[in-house]
mmCIF file of C-alpha atoms in Angstrom:
data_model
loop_
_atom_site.group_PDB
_atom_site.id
_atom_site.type_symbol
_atom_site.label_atom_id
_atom_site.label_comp_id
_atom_site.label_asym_id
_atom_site.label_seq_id
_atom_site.Cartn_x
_atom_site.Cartn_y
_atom_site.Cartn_z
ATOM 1 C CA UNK A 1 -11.321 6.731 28.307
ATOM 2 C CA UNK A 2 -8.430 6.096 25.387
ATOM 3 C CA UNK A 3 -6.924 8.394 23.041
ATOM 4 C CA UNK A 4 -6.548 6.775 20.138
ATOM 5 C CA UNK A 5 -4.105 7.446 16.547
ATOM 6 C CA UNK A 6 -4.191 6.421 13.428
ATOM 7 C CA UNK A 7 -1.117 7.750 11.922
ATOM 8 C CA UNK A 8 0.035 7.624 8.074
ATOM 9 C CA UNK A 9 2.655 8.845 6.441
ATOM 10 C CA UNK A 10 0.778 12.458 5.978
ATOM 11 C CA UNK A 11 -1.028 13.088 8.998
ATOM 12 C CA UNK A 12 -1.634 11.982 12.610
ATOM 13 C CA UNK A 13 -5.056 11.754 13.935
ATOM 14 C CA UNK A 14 -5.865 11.276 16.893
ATOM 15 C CA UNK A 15 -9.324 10.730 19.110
ATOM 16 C CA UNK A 16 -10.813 10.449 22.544
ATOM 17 C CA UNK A 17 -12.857 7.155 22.858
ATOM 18 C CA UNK A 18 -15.142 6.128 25.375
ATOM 19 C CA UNK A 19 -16.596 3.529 23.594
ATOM 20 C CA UNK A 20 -16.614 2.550 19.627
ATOM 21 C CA UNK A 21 -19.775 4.515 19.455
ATOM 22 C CA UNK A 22 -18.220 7.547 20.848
ATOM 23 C CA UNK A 23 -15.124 8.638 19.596
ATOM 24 C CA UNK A 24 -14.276 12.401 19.550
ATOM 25 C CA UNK A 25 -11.743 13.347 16.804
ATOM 26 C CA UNK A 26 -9.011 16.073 17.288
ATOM 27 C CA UNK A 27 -6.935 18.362 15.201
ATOM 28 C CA UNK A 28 -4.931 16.313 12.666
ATOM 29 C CA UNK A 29 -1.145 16.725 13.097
ATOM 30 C CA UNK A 30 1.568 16.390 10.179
ATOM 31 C CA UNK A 31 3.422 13.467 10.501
ATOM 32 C CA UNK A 32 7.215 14.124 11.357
ATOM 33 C CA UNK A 33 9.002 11.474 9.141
ATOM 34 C CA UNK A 34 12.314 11.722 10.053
ATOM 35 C CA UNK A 35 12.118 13.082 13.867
ATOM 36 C CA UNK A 36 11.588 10.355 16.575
ATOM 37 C CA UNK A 37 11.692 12.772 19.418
ATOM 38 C CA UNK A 38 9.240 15.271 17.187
ATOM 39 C CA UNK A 39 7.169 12.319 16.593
ATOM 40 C CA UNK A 40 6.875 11.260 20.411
ATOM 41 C CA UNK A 41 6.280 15.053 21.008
ATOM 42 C CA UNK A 42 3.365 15.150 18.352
ATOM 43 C CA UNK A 43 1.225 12.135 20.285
ATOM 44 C CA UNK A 44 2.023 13.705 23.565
ATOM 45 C CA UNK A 45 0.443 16.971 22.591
ATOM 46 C CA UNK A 46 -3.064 14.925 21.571
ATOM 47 C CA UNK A 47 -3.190 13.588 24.148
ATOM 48 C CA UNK A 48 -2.716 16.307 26.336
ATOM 49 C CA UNK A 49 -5.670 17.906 24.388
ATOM 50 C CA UNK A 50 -7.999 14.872 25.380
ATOM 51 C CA UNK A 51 -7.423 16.355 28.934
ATOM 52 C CA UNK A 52 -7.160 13.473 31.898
ATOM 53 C CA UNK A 53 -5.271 10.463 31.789
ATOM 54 C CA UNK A 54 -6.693 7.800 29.279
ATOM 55 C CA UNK A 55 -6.061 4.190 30.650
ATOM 56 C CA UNK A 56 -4.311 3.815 27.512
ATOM 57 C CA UNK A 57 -2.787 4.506 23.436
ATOM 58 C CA UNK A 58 -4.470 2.512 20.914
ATOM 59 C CA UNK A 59 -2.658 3.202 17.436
ATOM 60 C CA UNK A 60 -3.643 2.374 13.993
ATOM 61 C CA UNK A 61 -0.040 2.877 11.587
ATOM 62 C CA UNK A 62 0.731 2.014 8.453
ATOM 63 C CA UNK A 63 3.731 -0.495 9.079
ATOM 64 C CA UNK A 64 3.848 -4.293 10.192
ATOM 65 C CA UNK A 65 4.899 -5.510 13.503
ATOM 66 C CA UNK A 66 7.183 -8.427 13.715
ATOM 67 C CA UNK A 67 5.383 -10.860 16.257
ATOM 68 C CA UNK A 68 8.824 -12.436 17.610
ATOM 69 C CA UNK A 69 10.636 -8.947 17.905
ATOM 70 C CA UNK A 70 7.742 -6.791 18.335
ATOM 71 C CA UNK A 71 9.996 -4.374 16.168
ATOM 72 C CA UNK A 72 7.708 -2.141 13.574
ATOM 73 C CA UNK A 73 8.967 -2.175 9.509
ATOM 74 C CA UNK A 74 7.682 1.093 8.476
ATOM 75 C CA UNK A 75 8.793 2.861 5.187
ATOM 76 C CA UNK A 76 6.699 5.511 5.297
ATOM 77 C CA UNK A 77 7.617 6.758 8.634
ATOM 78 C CA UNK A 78 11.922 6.165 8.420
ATOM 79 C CA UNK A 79 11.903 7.612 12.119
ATOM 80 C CA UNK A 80 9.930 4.567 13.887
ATOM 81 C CA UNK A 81 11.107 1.651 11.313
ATOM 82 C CA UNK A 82 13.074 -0.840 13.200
ATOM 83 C CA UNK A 83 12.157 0.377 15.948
ATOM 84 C CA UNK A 84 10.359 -1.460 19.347
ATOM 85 C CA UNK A 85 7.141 1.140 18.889
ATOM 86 C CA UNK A 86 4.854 0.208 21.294
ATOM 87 C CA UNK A 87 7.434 -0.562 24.433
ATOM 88 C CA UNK A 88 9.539 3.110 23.466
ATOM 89 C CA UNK A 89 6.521 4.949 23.559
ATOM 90 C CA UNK A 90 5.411 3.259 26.565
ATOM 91 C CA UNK A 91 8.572 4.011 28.242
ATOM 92 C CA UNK A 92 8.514 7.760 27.033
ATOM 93 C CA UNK A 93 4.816 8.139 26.994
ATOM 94 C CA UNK A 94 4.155 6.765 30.575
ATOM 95 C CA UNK A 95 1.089 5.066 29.126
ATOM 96 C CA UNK A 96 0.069 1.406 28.005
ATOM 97 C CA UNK A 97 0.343 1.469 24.386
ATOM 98 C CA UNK A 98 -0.877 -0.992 22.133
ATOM 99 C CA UNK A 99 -0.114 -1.171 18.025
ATOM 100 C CA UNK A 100 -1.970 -2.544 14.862
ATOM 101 C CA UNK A 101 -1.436 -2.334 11.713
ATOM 102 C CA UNK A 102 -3.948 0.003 9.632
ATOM 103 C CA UNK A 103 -5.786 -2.915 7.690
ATOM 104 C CA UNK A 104 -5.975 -5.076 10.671
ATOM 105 C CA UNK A 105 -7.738 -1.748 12.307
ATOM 106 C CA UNK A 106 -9.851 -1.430 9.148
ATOM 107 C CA UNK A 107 -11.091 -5.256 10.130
ATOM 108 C CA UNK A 108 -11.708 -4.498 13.802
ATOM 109 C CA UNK A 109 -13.704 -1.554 13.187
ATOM 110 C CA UNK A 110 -15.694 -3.521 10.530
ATOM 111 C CA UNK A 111 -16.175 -6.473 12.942
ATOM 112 C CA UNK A 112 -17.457 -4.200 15.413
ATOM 113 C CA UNK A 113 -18.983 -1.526 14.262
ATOM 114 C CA UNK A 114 -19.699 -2.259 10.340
ATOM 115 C CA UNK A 115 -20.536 -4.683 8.285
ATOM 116 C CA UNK A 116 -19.051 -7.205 9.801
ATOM 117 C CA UNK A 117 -21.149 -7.341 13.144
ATOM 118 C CA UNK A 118 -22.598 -10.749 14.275
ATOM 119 C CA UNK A 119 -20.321 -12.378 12.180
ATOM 120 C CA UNK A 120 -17.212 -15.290 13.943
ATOM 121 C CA UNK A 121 -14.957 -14.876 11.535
ATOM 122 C CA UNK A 122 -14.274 -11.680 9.921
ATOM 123 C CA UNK A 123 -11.929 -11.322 6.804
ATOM 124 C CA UNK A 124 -11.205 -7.221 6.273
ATOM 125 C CA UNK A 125 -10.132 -6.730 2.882
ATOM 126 C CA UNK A 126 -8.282 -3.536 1.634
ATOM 127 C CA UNK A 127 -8.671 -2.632 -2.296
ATOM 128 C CA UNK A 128 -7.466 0.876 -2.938
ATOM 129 C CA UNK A 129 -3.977 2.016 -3.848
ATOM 130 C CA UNK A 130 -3.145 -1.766 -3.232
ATOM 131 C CA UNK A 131 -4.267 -5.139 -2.126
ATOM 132 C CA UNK A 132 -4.741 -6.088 2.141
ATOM 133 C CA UNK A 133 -6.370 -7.329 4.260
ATOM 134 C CA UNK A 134 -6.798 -8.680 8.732
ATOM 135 C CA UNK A 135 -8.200 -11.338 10.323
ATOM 136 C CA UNK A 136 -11.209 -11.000 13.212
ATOM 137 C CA UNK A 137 -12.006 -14.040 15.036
ATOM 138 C CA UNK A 138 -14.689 -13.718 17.798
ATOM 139 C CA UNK A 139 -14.097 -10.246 18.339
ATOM 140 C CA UNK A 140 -10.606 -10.391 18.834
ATOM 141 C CA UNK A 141 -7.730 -9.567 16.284
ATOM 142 C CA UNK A 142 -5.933 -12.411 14.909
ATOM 143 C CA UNK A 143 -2.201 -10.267 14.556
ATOM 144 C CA UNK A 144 -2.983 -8.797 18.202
ATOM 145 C CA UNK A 145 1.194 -9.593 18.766
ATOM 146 C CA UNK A 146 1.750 -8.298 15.429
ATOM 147 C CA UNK A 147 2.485 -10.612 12.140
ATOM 148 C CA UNK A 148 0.698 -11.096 8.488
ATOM 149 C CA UNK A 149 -2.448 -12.718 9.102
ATOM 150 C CA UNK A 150 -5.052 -11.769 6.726
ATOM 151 C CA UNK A 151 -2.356 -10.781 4.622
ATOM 152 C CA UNK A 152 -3.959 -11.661 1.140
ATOM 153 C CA UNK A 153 -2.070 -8.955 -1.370
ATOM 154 C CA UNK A 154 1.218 -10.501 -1.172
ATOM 155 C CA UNK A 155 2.416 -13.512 -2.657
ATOM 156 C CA UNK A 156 3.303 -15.124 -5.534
ATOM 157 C CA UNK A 157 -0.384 -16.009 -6.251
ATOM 158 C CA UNK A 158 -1.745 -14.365 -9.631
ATOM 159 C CA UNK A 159 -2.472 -16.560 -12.541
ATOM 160 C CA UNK A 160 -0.753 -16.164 -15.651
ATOM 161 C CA UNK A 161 -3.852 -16.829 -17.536
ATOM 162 C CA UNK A 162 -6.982 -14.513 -17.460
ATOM 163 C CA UNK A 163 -10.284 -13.391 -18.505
ATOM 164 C CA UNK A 164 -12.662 -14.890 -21.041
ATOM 165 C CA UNK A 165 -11.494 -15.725 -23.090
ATOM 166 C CA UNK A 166 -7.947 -16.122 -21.537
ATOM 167 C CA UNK A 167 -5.112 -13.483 -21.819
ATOM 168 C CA UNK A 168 -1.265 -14.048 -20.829
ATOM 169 C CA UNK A 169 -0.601 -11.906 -17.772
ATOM 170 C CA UNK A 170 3.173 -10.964 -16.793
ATOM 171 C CA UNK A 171 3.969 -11.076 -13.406
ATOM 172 C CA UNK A 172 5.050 -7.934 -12.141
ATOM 173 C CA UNK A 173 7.594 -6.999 -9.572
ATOM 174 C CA UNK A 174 5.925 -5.951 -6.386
ATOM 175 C CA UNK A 175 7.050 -3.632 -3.983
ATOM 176 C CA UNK A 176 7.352 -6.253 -0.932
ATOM 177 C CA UNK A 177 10.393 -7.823 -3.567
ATOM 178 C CA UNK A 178 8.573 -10.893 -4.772
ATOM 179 C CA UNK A 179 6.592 -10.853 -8.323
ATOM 180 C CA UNK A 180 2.997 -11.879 -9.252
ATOM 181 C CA UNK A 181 1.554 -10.695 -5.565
ATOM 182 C CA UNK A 182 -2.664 -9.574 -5.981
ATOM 183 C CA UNK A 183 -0.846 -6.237 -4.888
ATOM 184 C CA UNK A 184 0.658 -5.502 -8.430
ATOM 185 C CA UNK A 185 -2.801 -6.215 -10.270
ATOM 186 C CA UNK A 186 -5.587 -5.894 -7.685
ATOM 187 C CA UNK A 187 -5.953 -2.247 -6.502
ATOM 188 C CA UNK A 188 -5.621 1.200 -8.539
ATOM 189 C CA UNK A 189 -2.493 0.681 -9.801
ATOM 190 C CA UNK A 190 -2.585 -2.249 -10.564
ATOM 191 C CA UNK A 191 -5.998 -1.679 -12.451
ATOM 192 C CA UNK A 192 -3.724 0.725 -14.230
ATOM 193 C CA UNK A 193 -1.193 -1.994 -14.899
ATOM 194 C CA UNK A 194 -3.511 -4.209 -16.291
ATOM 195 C CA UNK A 195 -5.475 -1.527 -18.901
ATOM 196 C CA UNK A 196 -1.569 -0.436 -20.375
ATOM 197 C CA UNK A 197 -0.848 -4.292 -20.720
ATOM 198 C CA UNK A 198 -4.088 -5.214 -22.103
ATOM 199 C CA UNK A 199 -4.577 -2.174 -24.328
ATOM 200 C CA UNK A 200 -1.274 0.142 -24.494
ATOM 201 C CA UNK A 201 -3.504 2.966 -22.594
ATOM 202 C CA UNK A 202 -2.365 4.958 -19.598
ATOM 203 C CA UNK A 203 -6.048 5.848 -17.618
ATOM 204 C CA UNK A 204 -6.699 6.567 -14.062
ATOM 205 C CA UNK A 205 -8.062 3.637 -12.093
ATOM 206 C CA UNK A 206 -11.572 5.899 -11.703
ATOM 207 C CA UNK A 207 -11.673 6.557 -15.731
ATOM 208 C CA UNK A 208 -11.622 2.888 -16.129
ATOM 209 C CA UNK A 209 -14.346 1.899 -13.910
ATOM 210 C CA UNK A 210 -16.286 4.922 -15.218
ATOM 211 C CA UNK A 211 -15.904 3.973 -18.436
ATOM 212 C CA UNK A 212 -16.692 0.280 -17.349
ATOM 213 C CA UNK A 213 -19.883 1.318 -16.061
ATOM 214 C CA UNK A 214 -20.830 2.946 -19.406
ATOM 215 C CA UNK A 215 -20.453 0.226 -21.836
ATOM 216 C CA UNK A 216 -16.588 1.081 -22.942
ATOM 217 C CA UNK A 217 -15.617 -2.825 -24.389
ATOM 218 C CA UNK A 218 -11.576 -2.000 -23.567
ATOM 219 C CA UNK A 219 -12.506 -1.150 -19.756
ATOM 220 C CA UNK A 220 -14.956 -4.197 -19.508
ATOM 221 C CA UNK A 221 -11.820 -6.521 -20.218
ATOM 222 C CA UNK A 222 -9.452 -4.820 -17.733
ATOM 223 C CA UNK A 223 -12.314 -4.832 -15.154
ATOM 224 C CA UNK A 224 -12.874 -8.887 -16.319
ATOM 225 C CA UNK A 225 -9.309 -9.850 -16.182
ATOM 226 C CA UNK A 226 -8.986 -8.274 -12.724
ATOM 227 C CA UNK A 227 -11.997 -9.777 -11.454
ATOM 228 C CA UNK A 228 -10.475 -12.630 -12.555
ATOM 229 C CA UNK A 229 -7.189 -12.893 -11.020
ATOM 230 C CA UNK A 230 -8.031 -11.258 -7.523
ATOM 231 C CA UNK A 231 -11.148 -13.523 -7.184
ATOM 232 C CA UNK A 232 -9.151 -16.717 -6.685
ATOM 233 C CA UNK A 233 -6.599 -15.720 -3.907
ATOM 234 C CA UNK A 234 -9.632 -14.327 -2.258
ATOM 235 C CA UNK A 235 -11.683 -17.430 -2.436
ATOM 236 C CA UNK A 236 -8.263 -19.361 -1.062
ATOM 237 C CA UNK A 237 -7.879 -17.080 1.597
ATOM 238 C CA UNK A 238 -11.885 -17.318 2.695
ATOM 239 C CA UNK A 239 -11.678 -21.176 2.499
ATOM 240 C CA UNK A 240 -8.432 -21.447 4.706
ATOM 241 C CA UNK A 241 -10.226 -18.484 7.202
ATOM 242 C CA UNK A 242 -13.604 -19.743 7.276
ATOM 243 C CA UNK A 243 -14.183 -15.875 6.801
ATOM 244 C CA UNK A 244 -18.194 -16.045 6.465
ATOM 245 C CA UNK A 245 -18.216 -11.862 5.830
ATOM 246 C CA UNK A 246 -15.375 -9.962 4.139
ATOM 247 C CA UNK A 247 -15.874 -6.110 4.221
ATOM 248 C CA UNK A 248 -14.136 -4.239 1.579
ATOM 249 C CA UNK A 249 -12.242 -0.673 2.512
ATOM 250 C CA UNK A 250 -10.344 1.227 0.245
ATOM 251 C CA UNK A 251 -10.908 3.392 -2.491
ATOM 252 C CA UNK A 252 -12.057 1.173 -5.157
ATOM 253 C CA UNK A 253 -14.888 -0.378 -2.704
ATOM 254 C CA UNK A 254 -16.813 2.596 -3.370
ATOM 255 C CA UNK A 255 -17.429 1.174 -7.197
ATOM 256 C CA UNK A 256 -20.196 -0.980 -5.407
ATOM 257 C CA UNK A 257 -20.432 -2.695 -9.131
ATOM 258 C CA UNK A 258 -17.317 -3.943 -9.250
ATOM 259 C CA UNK A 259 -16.982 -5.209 -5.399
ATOM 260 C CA UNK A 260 -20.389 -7.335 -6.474
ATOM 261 C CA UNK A 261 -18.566 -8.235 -9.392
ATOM 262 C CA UNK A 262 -15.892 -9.963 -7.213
ATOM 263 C CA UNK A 263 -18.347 -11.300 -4.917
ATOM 264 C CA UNK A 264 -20.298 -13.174 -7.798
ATOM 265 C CA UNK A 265 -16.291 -14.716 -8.740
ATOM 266 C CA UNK A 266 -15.718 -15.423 -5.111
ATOM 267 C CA UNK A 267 -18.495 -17.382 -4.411
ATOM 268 C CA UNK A 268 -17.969 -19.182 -7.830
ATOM 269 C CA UNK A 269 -14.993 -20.374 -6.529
ATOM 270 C CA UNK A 270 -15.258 -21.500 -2.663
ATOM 271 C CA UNK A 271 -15.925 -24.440 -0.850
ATOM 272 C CA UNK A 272 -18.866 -23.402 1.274
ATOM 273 C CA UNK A 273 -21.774 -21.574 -1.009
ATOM 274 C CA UNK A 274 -23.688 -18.845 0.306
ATOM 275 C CA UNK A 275 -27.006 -17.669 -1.058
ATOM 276 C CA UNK A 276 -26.275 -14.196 0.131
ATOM 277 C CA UNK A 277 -23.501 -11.745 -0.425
ATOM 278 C CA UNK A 278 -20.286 -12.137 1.264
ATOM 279 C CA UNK A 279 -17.637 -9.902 -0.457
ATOM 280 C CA UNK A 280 -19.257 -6.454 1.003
ATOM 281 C CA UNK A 281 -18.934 -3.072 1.022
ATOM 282 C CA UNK A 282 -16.979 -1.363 4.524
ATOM 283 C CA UNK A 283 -20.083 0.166 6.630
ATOM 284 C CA UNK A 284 -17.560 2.349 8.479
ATOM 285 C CA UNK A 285 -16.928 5.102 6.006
ATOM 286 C CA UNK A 286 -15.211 7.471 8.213
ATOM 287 C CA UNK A 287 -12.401 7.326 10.233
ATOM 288 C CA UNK A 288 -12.360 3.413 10.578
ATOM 289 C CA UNK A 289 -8.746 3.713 11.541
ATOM 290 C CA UNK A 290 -9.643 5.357 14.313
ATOM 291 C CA UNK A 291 -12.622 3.210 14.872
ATOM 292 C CA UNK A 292 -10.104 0.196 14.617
ATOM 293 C CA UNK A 293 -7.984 1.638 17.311
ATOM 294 C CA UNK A 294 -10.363 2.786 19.624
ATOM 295 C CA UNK A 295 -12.090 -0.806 19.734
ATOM 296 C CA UNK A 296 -8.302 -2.345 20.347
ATOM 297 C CA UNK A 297 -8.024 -0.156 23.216
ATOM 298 C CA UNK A 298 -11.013 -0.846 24.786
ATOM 299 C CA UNK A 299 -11.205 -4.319 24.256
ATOM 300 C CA UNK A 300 -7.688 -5.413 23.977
ATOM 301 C CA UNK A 301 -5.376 -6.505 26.956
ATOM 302 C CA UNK A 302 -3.447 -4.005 29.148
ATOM 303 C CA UNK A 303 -0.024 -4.405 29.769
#
């Protein structure tokens, strides 16, 4: 048995997992942002609710580990960033804890419990808010030590030329301080980006695919000119992976239309051709941060 997290910068929710099959959620928890000691106190009350010792933590987090330092950059959470996560709260926990990065839990869960089952090589790609991704090679996680693997949003890697027929594209500044990253044009916002460039509108990212979907001609050239420019850096990233699946997650993977739409570009664009769909929809709907972290506990090395 495991208790597992996967903490944002909202809420923390934790589970008891036996196995990725059976995972027993618990009452969510705000997140204490600017508290370390209120944050270590938070996770100690789940998992004093789970009842027993678990053999271990498995947490999902929004953040990235550095693989040299093992030091976590978090914005969302000031009270962990910088800080050696996984050996402090192993030290004030008195339990093995192991750490992944929420989109690099998103891929475990879909490599073993989603779409992404059966599959070597599995490529997890976030498209909600923003653009990410993790790696899943035989089971196992590729940024197990931490790192960017898988990281496809980021990077100066739009075009500056898009659609059909072509349209100049700015690069935009990204959050991660470079410019032209998939990031700033791929997901929601950067749907949103792309309709005020291309037509001087302001629209939610769901009013444009809705009004994609019924014929609108304005939304049918944001939705082309995305398609477009995040098709290319995905086909990239699938040809240096080998990725034969790549499970989508986020909010806009729900708009099953427009994740075939990318699919259809993808495989356009790739070295190895497939007869059969390979940009998917996520299978694992609910909770697949916890999913994530339960199947890194249970499968990933103790320490």
């Amino acid at each position: 048995m495991i208790v597992c997290f996967d903490i944002g910068g909202s809420a923390i929710k934790g589970a008891v997992a036996y196995s990725a099959e059976r995972i027993e959620p618990m009452e969510r928890r705000v997140t204490p942002l600017d508290d370390f000691d209120a944050f270590v106190e938070a996770l100690r009350a789940v998992i004093a609710e789970a009842g027993g010792k678990p053999d271990c933590i498995a947490i999902s987090i929004t953040g990235v580990v550095d693989p040299e330092t093992q030091a976590i950059k978090c914005a969302n959470i000031p009270c962990i960033d910088g800080r050696k996560l996984a050996a402090e709260l192993t030290e004030r926990l008195n339990l093995p804890v192991l750490i992944a990065n929420d989109a690099d839990c998103f891929a475990l869960a879909e490599a073993g419990a989603g779409a992404g089952r059966g599959y070597r090589i599995v490529l997890g790609a976030i498209i909600g808010t923003g653009v990410g991704g993790g790696l899943v090679v035989d089971g196992r996680l590729i940024n197990a030590e931490g790192g960017f693997a898988g990281e496809w949003g980021h990077g100066p890697a739009v075009a500056t030329m898009a659609g059909t027929p072509p349209v100049a594209i700015p690069l935009f500044d990204c959050g991660c301080g470079q410019r032209g990253c998939v990031d700033t044009i791929g997901g929601a916002r950067g749907m949103e980006r792309l309709h005020q460039t291309l037509h001087g509108k302001a629209l939610p990212s769901l009013e444009i695919t809705r009004l994609w979907q019924e014929g609108d001609a304005e939304a049918a050239r944001t939705i082309d000119v995305l398609v477009d420019l995040v098709s290319s850096p995905l086909a990239l990233t699938i040809n240096i992976t080998g990725a034969t699946i790549v499970p989508v997650g986020g909010g806009l993977s729900n708009v099953t239309p427009l994740i075939s739409a990318i699919d259809k570009a993808v495989r356009s664009r790739i070295l190895r051709k497939f007869d059969r769909p390979l940009v998917v929809p996520g299978e694992c709907h609910v909770e697949p941060g916890l999913i994530g972290a339960a199947i890194l506990g249970l499968g990933g090395e103790r320490t």
